[in-house]
Short mmCIF file of N, CA and C in Angstrom, two decimals:
data_model
loop_
_atom_site.label_atom_id
_atom_site.label_comp_id
_atom_site.label_asym_id
_atom_site.label_seq_id
_atom_site.Cartn_x
_atom_site.Cartn_y
_atom_site.Cartn_z
N MET F 1351 -4.74 6.77 24.79
CA MET F 1351 -3.80 6.07 23.94
C MET F 1351 -4.22 4.62 23.76
N LYS F 1352 -4.75 4.03 24.84
CA LYS F 1352 -5.19 2.64 24.78
C LYS F 1352 -6.34 2.49 23.80
N ASN F 1353 -7.27 3.46 23.82
CA ASN F 1353 -8.40 3.43 22.89
C ASN F 1353 -7.91 3.53 21.45
N PHE F 1354 -6.90 4.38 21.23
CA PHE F 1354 -6.33 4.55 19.89
C PHE F 1354 -5.72 3.24 19.41
N ILE F 1355 -4.98 2.55 20.28
CA ILE F 1355 -4.35 1.28 19.92
C ILE F 1355 -5.41 0.22 19.64
N ASN F 1356 -6.46 0.18 20.47
CA ASN F 1356 -7.54 -0.79 20.24
C ASN F 1356 -8.25 -0.51 18.92
N GLU F 1357 -8.47 0.77 18.62
CA GLU F 1357 -9.12 1.13 17.37
C GLU F 1357 -8.24 0.75 16.17
N PHE F 1358 -6.92 0.97 16.30
CA PHE F 1358 -6.01 0.59 15.23
C PHE F 1358 -5.99 -0.93 15.05
N ARG F 1359 -5.98 -1.69 16.14
CA ARG F 1359 -5.98 -3.15 16.05
C ARG F 1359 -7.27 -3.62 15.36
N GLU F 1360 -8.41 -3.04 15.74
CA GLU F 1360 -9.68 -3.41 15.12
C GLU F 1360 -9.66 -3.11 13.62
N PHE F 1361 -9.08 -1.98 13.26
CA PHE F 1361 -8.97 -1.62 11.84
C PHE F 1361 -8.07 -2.60 11.10
N ALA F 1362 -6.95 -2.96 11.71
CA ALA F 1362 -5.96 -3.80 11.03
C ALA F 1362 -6.48 -5.20 10.75
N VAL F 1363 -7.35 -5.73 11.61
CA VAL F 1363 -7.84 -7.09 11.41
C VAL F 1363 -9.22 -7.13 10.77
N LYS F 1364 -9.82 -6.00 10.53
CA LYS F 1364 -11.15 -5.95 9.93
C LYS F 1364 -11.03 -6.27 8.44
N GLY F 1365 -11.96 -7.06 7.92
CA GLY F 1365 -11.89 -7.49 6.53
C GLY F 1365 -12.74 -6.66 5.58
N ASN F 1366 -12.91 -5.39 5.85
CA ASN F 1366 -13.73 -4.54 5.00
C ASN F 1366 -13.03 -4.29 3.66
N ALA F 1367 -13.73 -4.50 2.58
CA ALA F 1367 -13.13 -4.38 1.24
C ALA F 1367 -12.68 -2.95 0.94
N VAL F 1368 -13.43 -1.96 1.39
CA VAL F 1368 -13.04 -0.57 1.13
C VAL F 1368 -11.75 -0.24 1.86
N ASP F 1369 -11.65 -0.67 3.10
CA ASP F 1369 -10.42 -0.44 3.85
C ASP F 1369 -9.24 -1.13 3.19
N MET F 1370 -9.48 -2.33 2.67
CA MET F 1370 -8.41 -3.06 1.99
C MET F 1370 -7.99 -2.32 0.71
N ALA F 1371 -8.94 -1.82 -0.04
CA ALA F 1371 -8.62 -1.10 -1.27
C ALA F 1371 -7.82 0.16 -0.96
N VAL F 1372 -8.24 0.88 0.05
CA VAL F 1372 -7.51 2.09 0.45
C VAL F 1372 -6.10 1.71 0.87
N GLY F 1373 -5.96 0.61 1.60
CA GLY F 1373 -4.64 0.15 2.04
C GLY F 1373 -3.73 -0.16 0.88
N VAL F 1374 -4.28 -0.82 -0.14
CA VAL F 1374 -3.46 -1.17 -1.31
C VAL F 1374 -3.02 0.09 -2.06
N ILE F 1375 -3.94 1.00 -2.27
CA ILE F 1375 -3.64 2.22 -3.01
C ILE F 1375 -2.62 3.08 -2.26
N VAL F 1376 -2.89 3.34 -1.01
CA VAL F 1376 -2.00 4.21 -0.23
C VAL F 1376 -0.67 3.50 0.02
N GLY F 1377 -0.72 2.20 0.26
CA GLY F 1377 0.51 1.45 0.48
C GLY F 1377 1.41 1.49 -0.74
N GLY F 1378 0.81 1.35 -1.93
CA GLY F 1378 1.61 1.44 -3.15
C GLY F 1378 2.18 2.82 -3.37
N ALA F 1379 1.38 3.84 -3.07
CA ALA F 1379 1.82 5.22 -3.29
C ALA F 1379 2.93 5.63 -2.33
N PHE F 1380 2.83 5.19 -1.08
CA PHE F 1380 3.80 5.61 -0.08
C PHE F 1380 4.88 4.57 0.18
N GLY F 1381 4.88 3.49 -0.55
CA GLY F 1381 5.83 2.40 -0.30
C GLY F 1381 7.28 2.84 -0.34
N LYS F 1382 7.66 3.58 -1.38
CA LYS F 1382 9.06 4.01 -1.48
C LYS F 1382 9.43 5.03 -0.41
N ILE F 1383 8.48 5.90 -0.09
CA ILE F 1383 8.74 6.90 0.96
C ILE F 1383 8.94 6.21 2.30
N VAL F 1384 8.06 5.26 2.60
CA VAL F 1384 8.16 4.55 3.87
C VAL F 1384 9.45 3.74 3.93
N THR F 1385 9.81 3.09 2.83
CA THR F 1385 11.06 2.34 2.80
C THR F 1385 12.24 3.24 3.09
N SER F 1386 12.24 4.42 2.51
CA SER F 1386 13.32 5.37 2.77
C SER F 1386 13.31 5.83 4.22
N ILE F 1387 12.13 6.11 4.77
CA ILE F 1387 12.05 6.53 6.17
C ILE F 1387 12.62 5.45 7.07
N VAL F 1388 12.20 4.20 6.81
CA VAL F 1388 12.68 3.10 7.65
C VAL F 1388 14.18 2.91 7.50
N ASN F 1389 14.66 2.80 6.24
CA ASN F 1389 16.07 2.51 6.01
C ASN F 1389 17.00 3.66 6.39
N ASP F 1390 16.57 4.91 6.16
CA ASP F 1390 17.46 6.05 6.33
C ASP F 1390 17.27 6.82 7.64
N ILE F 1391 16.10 6.69 8.27
CA ILE F 1391 15.84 7.49 9.47
C ILE F 1391 15.60 6.62 10.71
N ILE F 1392 14.78 5.59 10.59
CA ILE F 1392 14.41 4.81 11.77
C ILE F 1392 15.45 3.76 12.13
N MET F 1393 15.89 2.98 11.14
CA MET F 1393 16.77 1.86 11.46
C MET F 1393 18.18 2.27 11.90
N PRO F 1394 18.80 3.32 11.35
CA PRO F 1394 20.14 3.67 11.85
C PRO F 1394 20.20 3.96 13.34
N PRO F 1395 19.26 4.76 13.91
CA PRO F 1395 19.33 4.96 15.37
C PRO F 1395 19.08 3.67 16.16
N ILE F 1396 18.16 2.84 15.66
CA ILE F 1396 17.90 1.57 16.36
C ILE F 1396 19.16 0.71 16.32
N GLY F 1397 19.78 0.63 15.15
CA GLY F 1397 21.03 -0.12 15.05
C GLY F 1397 22.11 0.44 15.95
N TRP F 1398 22.19 1.76 16.04
CA TRP F 1398 23.18 2.41 16.90
C TRP F 1398 22.91 2.07 18.37
N LEU F 1399 21.61 2.09 18.77
CA LEU F 1399 21.26 1.78 20.15
C LEU F 1399 21.61 0.35 20.53
N ILE F 1400 21.56 -0.57 19.58
CA ILE F 1400 21.85 -1.97 19.91
C ILE F 1400 23.29 -2.33 19.56
N GLY F 1401 24.14 -1.35 19.42
CA GLY F 1401 25.56 -1.62 19.26
C GLY F 1401 26.07 -1.52 17.84
N GLY F 1402 25.51 -0.65 17.03
CA GLY F 1402 26.01 -0.43 15.68
C GLY F 1402 25.62 -1.50 14.68
N VAL F 1403 24.57 -2.25 14.98
CA VAL F 1403 24.12 -3.30 14.06
C VAL F 1403 23.30 -2.69 12.95
N ASN F 1404 23.62 -3.06 11.71
CA ASN F 1404 22.81 -2.65 10.56
C ASN F 1404 21.84 -3.79 10.28
N PHE F 1405 20.54 -3.51 10.37
CA PHE F 1405 19.55 -4.57 10.24
C PHE F 1405 19.62 -5.29 8.90
N SER F 1406 19.95 -4.57 7.85
CA SER F 1406 20.01 -5.23 6.54
C SER F 1406 21.16 -6.25 6.47
N ASP F 1407 22.12 -6.15 7.37
CA ASP F 1407 23.23 -7.10 7.40
C ASP F 1407 22.95 -8.32 8.28
N LEU F 1408 21.85 -8.30 9.02
CA LEU F 1408 21.55 -9.41 9.91
C LEU F 1408 21.12 -10.62 9.09
N LYS F 1409 21.83 -11.73 9.28
CA LYS F 1409 21.50 -12.94 8.54
C LYS F 1409 22.13 -14.14 9.23
N VAL F 1410 21.60 -15.28 8.89
CA VAL F 1410 22.16 -16.55 9.35
C VAL F 1410 22.68 -17.26 8.12
N THR F 1411 23.95 -17.65 8.15
CA THR F 1411 24.55 -18.33 7.00
C THR F 1411 24.53 -19.84 7.24
N LEU F 1412 23.90 -20.54 6.32
CA LEU F 1412 23.86 -22.00 6.39
C LEU F 1412 25.11 -22.56 5.73
N PRO F 1413 25.62 -23.69 6.19
CA PRO F 1413 26.87 -24.22 5.63
C PRO F 1413 26.70 -24.70 4.18
N ALA F 1414 27.82 -24.73 3.48
CA ALA F 1414 27.83 -25.25 2.11
C ALA F 1414 27.55 -26.76 2.16
N VAL F 1415 26.91 -27.25 1.12
CA VAL F 1415 26.56 -28.67 1.05
C VAL F 1415 27.23 -29.27 -0.17
N SER F 1416 27.91 -30.42 0.03
CA SER F 1416 28.51 -31.07 -1.13
C SER F 1416 27.80 -32.38 -1.43
N PHE F 1417 27.57 -32.54 -2.73
CA PHE F 1417 26.97 -33.78 -3.25
C PHE F 1417 27.99 -34.40 -4.20
N GLY F 1418 28.94 -35.09 -3.68
CA GLY F 1418 29.97 -35.70 -4.52
C GLY F 1418 30.82 -34.65 -5.21
N ALA F 1419 30.68 -34.54 -6.53
CA ALA F 1419 31.48 -33.60 -7.31
C ALA F 1419 30.90 -32.19 -7.26
N GLU F 1420 29.64 -32.06 -6.89
CA GLU F 1420 28.99 -30.74 -6.91
C GLU F 1420 28.86 -30.21 -5.48
N THR F 1421 29.20 -28.93 -5.31
CA THR F 1421 29.09 -28.29 -4.00
C THR F 1421 28.16 -27.09 -4.13
N LEU F 1422 27.12 -27.06 -3.28
CA LEU F 1422 26.20 -25.91 -3.25
C LEU F 1422 26.79 -24.83 -2.36
N PRO F 1423 26.75 -23.58 -2.81
CA PRO F 1423 27.30 -22.50 -1.98
C PRO F 1423 26.47 -22.32 -0.70
N PRO F 1424 27.04 -21.68 0.30
CA PRO F 1424 26.28 -21.45 1.54
C PRO F 1424 25.06 -20.57 1.26
N ALA F 1425 23.95 -20.90 1.89
CA ALA F 1425 22.72 -20.10 1.77
C ALA F 1425 22.61 -19.20 2.99
N THR F 1426 21.89 -18.09 2.82
CA THR F 1426 21.71 -17.17 3.94
C THR F 1426 20.23 -16.97 4.20
N ILE F 1427 19.89 -16.81 5.45
CA ILE F 1427 18.53 -16.42 5.86
C ILE F 1427 18.64 -14.98 6.31
N ASN F 1428 18.12 -14.07 5.51
CA ASN F 1428 18.26 -12.62 5.74
C ASN F 1428 17.10 -12.11 6.61
N TYR F 1429 17.16 -12.37 7.89
CA TYR F 1429 16.07 -11.96 8.77
C TYR F 1429 16.08 -10.45 9.04
N GLY F 1430 17.20 -9.77 8.81
CA GLY F 1430 17.25 -8.31 8.97
C GLY F 1430 16.36 -7.61 7.96
N ASN F 1431 16.37 -8.08 6.71
CA ASN F 1431 15.47 -7.52 5.70
C ASN F 1431 14.02 -7.77 6.07
N PHE F 1432 13.75 -8.93 6.66
CA PHE F 1432 12.39 -9.26 7.09
C PHE F 1432 11.93 -8.28 8.18
N ILE F 1433 12.80 -7.98 9.13
CA ILE F 1433 12.46 -7.02 10.19
C ILE F 1433 12.14 -5.66 9.58
N GLN F 1434 12.94 -5.22 8.60
CA GLN F 1434 12.68 -3.93 7.96
C GLN F 1434 11.36 -3.95 7.21
N THR F 1435 11.04 -5.06 6.57
CA THR F 1435 9.76 -5.16 5.85
C THR F 1435 8.59 -5.09 6.82
N ILE F 1436 8.71 -5.71 7.98
CA ILE F 1436 7.64 -5.64 8.98
C ILE F 1436 7.45 -4.20 9.45
N ILE F 1437 8.56 -3.49 9.70
CA ILE F 1437 8.45 -2.10 10.12
C ILE F 1437 7.80 -1.26 9.02
N ASN F 1438 8.17 -1.50 7.76
CA ASN F 1438 7.53 -0.80 6.64
C ASN F 1438 6.03 -1.02 6.66
N PHE F 1439 5.62 -2.28 6.84
CA PHE F 1439 4.19 -2.61 6.85
C PHE F 1439 3.46 -1.88 7.97
N VAL F 1440 4.04 -1.87 9.17
CA VAL F 1440 3.39 -1.22 10.30
C VAL F 1440 3.22 0.28 10.04
N ILE F 1441 4.24 0.91 9.47
CA ILE F 1441 4.15 2.34 9.18
C ILE F 1441 3.08 2.60 8.11
N ILE F 1442 3.05 1.80 7.05
CA ILE F 1442 2.04 1.98 6.01
C ILE F 1442 0.65 1.75 6.58
N ALA F 1443 0.47 0.69 7.37
CA ALA F 1443 -0.85 0.42 7.96
C ALA F 1443 -1.28 1.55 8.87
N LEU F 1444 -0.35 2.12 9.63
CA LEU F 1444 -0.67 3.24 10.51
C LEU F 1444 -1.08 4.47 9.70
N CYS F 1445 -0.37 4.75 8.60
CA CYS F 1445 -0.73 5.88 7.74
C CYS F 1445 -2.12 5.70 7.14
N VAL F 1446 -2.42 4.50 6.67
CA VAL F 1446 -3.74 4.23 6.09
C VAL F 1446 -4.81 4.36 7.17
N PHE F 1447 -4.53 3.83 8.35
CA PHE F 1447 -5.47 3.94 9.46
C PHE F 1447 -5.78 5.40 9.77
N LEU F 1448 -4.73 6.23 9.86
CA LEU F 1448 -4.94 7.64 10.16
C LEU F 1448 -5.73 8.33 9.05
N LEU F 1449 -5.48 7.94 7.80
CA LEU F 1449 -6.23 8.51 6.68
C LEU F 1449 -7.71 8.14 6.78
N VAL F 1450 -8.01 6.87 7.01
CA VAL F 1450 -9.40 6.42 7.11
C VAL F 1450 -10.05 7.04 8.34
N LYS F 1451 -9.33 7.13 9.44
CA LYS F 1451 -9.87 7.74 10.65
C LYS F 1451 -10.24 9.21 10.38
N GLY F 1452 -9.38 9.92 9.67
CA GLY F 1452 -9.67 11.31 9.32
C GLY F 1452 -10.89 11.42 8.42
N LEU F 1453 -10.98 10.53 7.43
CA LEU F 1453 -12.15 10.53 6.55
C LEU F 1453 -13.43 10.22 7.31
N ASN F 1454 -13.37 9.27 8.23
CA ASN F 1454 -14.55 8.94 9.03
C ASN F 1454 -14.98 10.11 9.90
N THR F 1455 -14.00 10.85 10.44
CA THR F 1455 -14.32 12.03 11.25
C THR F 1455 -15.00 13.09 10.39
N LEU F 1456 -14.49 13.29 9.18
CA LEU F 1456 -15.13 14.26 8.28
C LEU F 1456 -16.54 13.83 7.92
N MET F 1457 -16.73 12.53 7.69
CA MET F 1457 -18.07 12.03 7.35
C MET F 1457 -19.04 12.22 8.52
N ARG F 1458 -18.57 12.00 9.75
CA ARG F 1458 -19.43 12.20 10.91
C ARG F 1458 -19.81 13.66 11.06
N LYS F 1459 -18.83 14.57 10.86
CA LYS F 1459 -19.12 16.00 10.96
C LYS F 1459 -20.12 16.41 9.90
N LYS F 1460 -19.98 15.86 8.71
CA LYS F 1460 -20.90 16.17 7.62
C LYS F 1460 -22.31 15.70 7.97
N ALA F 1461 -22.40 14.52 8.59
CA ALA F 1461 -23.71 13.99 8.98
C ALA F 1461 -24.34 14.84 10.08
N GLU F 1462 -23.49 15.37 10.98
CA GLU F 1462 -24.00 16.21 12.06
C GLU F 1462 -24.49 17.56 11.56
N GLU F 1463 -23.94 18.03 10.45
CA GLU F 1463 -24.33 19.33 9.91
C GLU F 1463 -25.71 19.30 9.28
N LYS F 1464 -26.21 18.13 8.95
CA LYS F 1464 -27.55 18.04 8.36
C LYS F 1464 -28.55 18.60 9.36
N PRO F 1465 -29.59 19.28 8.85
CA PRO F 1465 -30.56 19.88 9.77
C PRO F 1465 -31.25 18.80 10.61
N ALA F 1466 -31.29 19.07 11.90
CA ALA F 1466 -31.93 18.13 12.81
C ALA F 1466 -33.43 18.17 12.61
N GLN F 1467 -34.07 17.04 12.83
CA GLN F 1467 -35.52 17.00 12.70
C GLN F 1467 -36.13 17.80 13.84
N PRO F 1468 -37.21 18.51 13.55
CA PRO F 1468 -37.81 19.33 14.60
C PRO F 1468 -38.31 18.45 15.75
N ALA F 1469 -38.26 19.04 16.94
CA ALA F 1469 -38.72 18.32 18.12
C ALA F 1469 -40.23 18.11 18.01
N PRO F 1470 -40.74 17.04 18.57
CA PRO F 1470 -42.18 16.82 18.51
C PRO F 1470 -42.90 17.96 19.23
N PRO F 1471 -44.08 18.29 18.78
CA PRO F 1471 -44.79 19.41 19.40
C PRO F 1471 -45.14 19.10 20.86
N ALA F 1472 -45.22 20.16 21.65
CA ALA F 1472 -45.56 20.00 23.06
C ALA F 1472 -47.00 19.48 23.15
N PRO F 1473 -47.27 18.66 24.18
CA PRO F 1473 -48.64 18.13 24.29
C PRO F 1473 -49.64 19.27 24.52
N SER F 1474 -50.81 19.06 23.98
CA SER F 1474 -51.86 20.08 24.13
C SER F 1474 -52.40 20.04 25.55
N ALA F 1475 -53.21 21.03 25.89
CA ALA F 1475 -53.81 21.09 27.22
C ALA F 1475 -54.67 19.86 27.47
N GLU F 1476 -55.36 19.41 26.44
CA GLU F 1476 -56.22 18.23 26.56
C GLU F 1476 -55.39 16.98 26.87
N GLU F 1477 -54.25 16.83 26.19
CA GLU F 1477 -53.37 15.68 26.42
C GLU F 1477 -52.79 15.72 27.83
N ARG F 1478 -52.39 16.90 28.29
CA ARG F 1478 -51.85 17.02 29.65
C ARG F 1478 -52.90 16.64 30.69
N LEU F 1479 -54.15 17.10 30.48
CA LEU F 1479 -55.24 16.78 31.40
C LEU F 1479 -55.49 15.28 31.43
N LEU F 1480 -55.52 14.63 30.26
CA LEU F 1480 -55.72 13.18 30.20
C LEU F 1480 -54.58 12.44 30.88
N THR F 1481 -53.36 12.93 30.75
CA THR F 1481 -52.20 12.31 31.40
C THR F 1481 -52.34 12.40 32.92
N GLU F 1482 -52.79 13.56 33.42
CA GLU F 1482 -52.97 13.71 34.87
C GLU F 1482 -54.05 12.77 35.38
N ILE F 1483 -55.13 12.65 34.62
CA ILE F 1483 -56.21 11.75 35.03
C ILE F 1483 -55.70 10.30 35.07
N ARG F 1484 -54.95 9.91 34.06
CA ARG F 1484 -54.39 8.55 34.02
C ARG F 1484 -53.50 8.31 35.24
N ASP F 1485 -52.66 9.28 35.56
CA ASP F 1485 -51.76 9.12 36.69
C ASP F 1485 -52.53 9.02 38.01
N LEU F 1486 -53.60 9.83 38.17
CA LEU F 1486 -54.42 9.77 39.39
C LEU F 1486 -55.10 8.41 39.52
N LEU F 1487 -55.60 7.88 38.40
CA LEU F 1487 -56.25 6.56 38.45
C LEU F 1487 -55.25 5.48 38.82
N LYS F 1488 -54.02 5.57 38.33
CA LYS F 1488 -52.98 4.60 38.68
C LYS F 1488 -52.65 4.66 40.16
N ASP F 1489 -52.62 5.90 40.73
CA ASP F 1489 -52.32 6.06 42.15
C ASP F 1489 -53.41 5.46 43.00
N ARG F 1490 -54.68 5.59 42.60
CA ARG F 1490 -55.81 5.05 43.38
C ARG F 1490 -55.76 3.53 43.37
N GLN F 1491 -55.38 2.93 42.25
CA GLN F 1491 -55.35 1.48 42.16
C GLN F 1491 -54.20 0.90 42.98
N ALA F 1492 -53.16 1.64 43.17
CA ALA F 1492 -51.99 1.13 43.88
C ALA F 1492 -52.12 1.17 45.36
#
């Protein structure tokens, strides 16, 4: 599992253009599906576990500001939506990683199927005899 996580981390920070292109294409294609998975399947149980909190409702409300006759309405920082967006990104990146990992495995298998080069021929009797003579001369010198 540790190797898998390290491989995923290496993939996520690698700046390879092909990996980036695949990420954009697959991310765009699966974006709505992943958003639905996060919003409808993953986040409700997490919210339930932490006390019925709906992540999309999590926000910080800043106070209203008055400038003499004009009053600006209170602003909100919607960090719950940000958390959901991060989870969407992680799921999309994991899907792309698994896709590229599968493609790399298929490419390796395809490369292994290529016929192996024949083994070099066995040394001839003359070569074996010369090798023995060389070894005997080395032993005498030592």
